[in-house]
GROMACS .gro file of C-alpha atoms in nm:
model
  116
    1MET     CA    1  -1.293   0.970   0.249
    2LYS     CA    2  -1.573   0.824   0.060
    3ALA     CA    3  -1.535   0.926  -0.334
    4GLN     CA    4  -1.791   0.884  -0.640
    5TYR     CA    5  -1.627   0.646  -0.905
    6GLY     CA    6  -1.899   0.683  -1.128
    7GLU     CA    7  -2.288   0.540  -1.132
    8GLY     CA    8  -2.319   0.562  -0.747
    9VAL     CA    9  -2.018   0.352  -0.655
   10THR     CA   10  -1.844   0.463  -0.395
   11THR     CA   11  -1.579   0.356  -0.148
   12LEU     CA   12  -1.301   0.448   0.126
   13ALA     CA   13  -0.951   0.589  -0.048
   14LEU     CA   14  -0.666   0.416   0.187
   15THR     CA   15  -0.320   0.457   0.203
   16VAL     CA   16  -0.140   0.098   0.273
   17LEU     CA   17   0.228   0.113   0.422
   18THR     CA   18   0.485  -0.164   0.394
   19THR     CA   19   0.816  -0.193   0.473
   20THR     CA   20   1.129  -0.416   0.291
   21ASP     CA   21   1.468  -0.440   0.370
   22SER     CA   22   1.615  -0.350  -0.053
   23PRO     CA   23   1.505  -0.066  -0.287
   24GLU     CA   24   1.461  -0.358  -0.485
   25LYS     CA   25   1.211  -0.568  -0.312
   26ALA     CA   26   1.032  -0.268  -0.251
   27GLU     CA   27   1.026  -0.179  -0.631
   28THR     CA   28   0.901  -0.504  -0.700
   29LEU     CA   29   0.620  -0.486  -0.442
   30ALA     CA   30   0.520  -0.158  -0.600
   31ARG     CA   31   0.486  -0.261  -0.946
   32GLY     CA   32   0.307  -0.606  -0.867
   33ALA     CA   33   0.032  -0.420  -0.684
   34VAL     CA   34   0.024  -0.114  -0.965
   35GLU     CA   35   0.038  -0.387  -1.261
   36ALA     CA   36  -0.244  -0.612  -1.069
   37ARG     CA   37  -0.453  -0.296  -1.027
   38LEU     CA   38  -0.447  -0.332  -0.658
   39ALA     CA   39  -0.314  -0.005  -0.585
   40ALA     CA   40  -0.349   0.315  -0.834
   41CYS     CA   41   0.009   0.427  -0.748
   42ALA     CA   42   0.262   0.324  -0.481
   43GLN     CA   43   0.565   0.555  -0.368
   44VAL     CA   44   0.900   0.408  -0.274
   45SER     CA   45   1.123   0.620  -0.003
   46GLY     CA   46   1.428   0.510   0.178
   47PRO     CA   47   1.616   0.429   0.367
   48VAL     CA   48   1.474   0.481   0.678
   49THR     CA   49   1.596   0.377   1.016
   50SER     CA   50   1.322   0.130   1.207
   51VAL     CA   51   1.381   0.038   1.560
   52TYR     CA   52   1.145  -0.266   1.676
   53HIS     CA   53   1.102  -0.582   1.937
   54TRP     CA   54   1.187  -0.894   1.766
   55GLN     CA   55   1.188  -1.204   1.924
   56ARG     CA   56   1.313  -1.065   2.247
   57ALA     CA   57   1.553  -0.804   2.142
   58ILE     CA   58   1.517  -0.468   2.010
   59GLU     CA   59   1.631  -0.453   1.634
   60THR     CA   60   1.751  -0.179   1.423
   61ALA     CA   61   1.765  -0.209   1.044
   62GLU     CA   62   1.770   0.004   0.740
   63GLU     CA   63   1.462  -0.019   0.505
   64TRP     CA   64   1.282   0.086   0.251
   65GLN     CA   65   0.895   0.235   0.276
   66VAL     CA   66   0.633   0.143  -0.008
   67VAL     CA   67   0.290   0.375   0.036
   68PHE     CA   68   0.022   0.237  -0.180
   69LYS     CA   69  -0.286   0.432  -0.268
   70THR     CA   70  -0.589   0.213  -0.356
   71THR     CA   71  -0.960   0.151  -0.202
   72GLU     CA   72  -1.132   0.006   0.078
   73ALA     CA   73  -1.275  -0.240  -0.173
   74ARG     CA   74  -0.935  -0.351  -0.269
   75TYR     CA   75  -0.775  -0.363   0.019
   76GLU     CA   76  -0.827  -0.736   0.103
   77ASP     CA   77  -0.677  -0.846  -0.239
   78LEU     CA   78  -0.371  -0.577  -0.180
   79GLU     CA   79  -0.306  -0.734   0.184
   80ALA     CA   80  -0.324  -1.101   0.029
   81TYR     CA   81  -0.045  -1.013  -0.245
   82LEU     CA   82   0.171  -0.861   0.034
   83LEU     CA   83   0.144  -1.100   0.227
   84ALA     CA   84   0.221  -1.396  -0.056
   85ALA     CA   85   0.506  -1.162  -0.200
   86HIS     CA   86   0.685  -1.041   0.107
   87ASP     CA   87   1.005  -1.228   0.241
   88TYR     CA   88   0.947  -1.111   0.608
   89GLU     CA   89   0.797  -1.343   0.835
   90THR     CA   90   0.551  -1.082   1.000
   91PRO     CA   91   0.547  -0.811   0.708
   92GLU     CA   92   0.406  -0.461   0.803
   93ILE     CA   93   0.106  -0.375   0.651
   94MET     CA   94  -0.083  -0.059   0.797
   95ALA     CA   95  -0.387   0.069   0.639
   96THR     CA   96  -0.480   0.480   0.707
   97PRO     CA   97  -0.822   0.594   0.550
   98VAL     CA   98  -0.771   0.939   0.365
   99VAL     CA   99  -0.996   1.198   0.540
  100ARG     CA  100  -0.911   1.460   0.259
  101ALA     CA  101  -0.846   1.461  -0.116
  102SER     CA  102  -0.909   1.641  -0.443
  103SER     CA  103  -1.211   1.509  -0.604
  104ALA     CA  104  -1.012   1.446  -0.970
  105TYR     CA  105  -0.738   1.246  -0.738
  106LEU     CA  106  -0.978   1.026  -0.609
  107ALA     CA  107  -1.208   0.984  -0.889
  108TRP     CA  108  -0.846   0.874  -1.090
  109LEU     CA  109  -0.739   0.642  -0.788
  110GLY     CA  110  -1.112   0.465  -0.815
  111ARG     CA  111  -1.078   0.425  -1.181
  112GLU     CA  112  -0.725   0.252  -1.191
  113VAL     CA  113  -0.816  -0.004  -0.884
  114ALA     CA  114  -1.159  -0.092  -1.054
  115HIS     CA  115  -1.033  -0.279  -1.351
  116PRO     CA  116  -0.875  -0.577  -1.211
   0.00000   0.00000   0.00000
């Protein structure tokens, strides 16, 4: 959903998901992104059970999810941060556009990530 963030600036709001193997690592990723204003908010949840293909085998792992609230304008920087800070060889980093949200929340989100 494109939102007005002031003075004619609009951008698409996104949720960005990653996973990691401990709550401490998840909180570190979340805190780093919010402190750097790459995300307005990050939520850690888990544990979750992930089942996936890896190196020709099916793996099962206990993981923690981190969901970041950001904008399309900040996505590339958030992705670069996650790739640099993450200890997985191929971390899950997936963005989903926000199709509906309150205008007040979107305005807050935009203000929080607009000040790097």
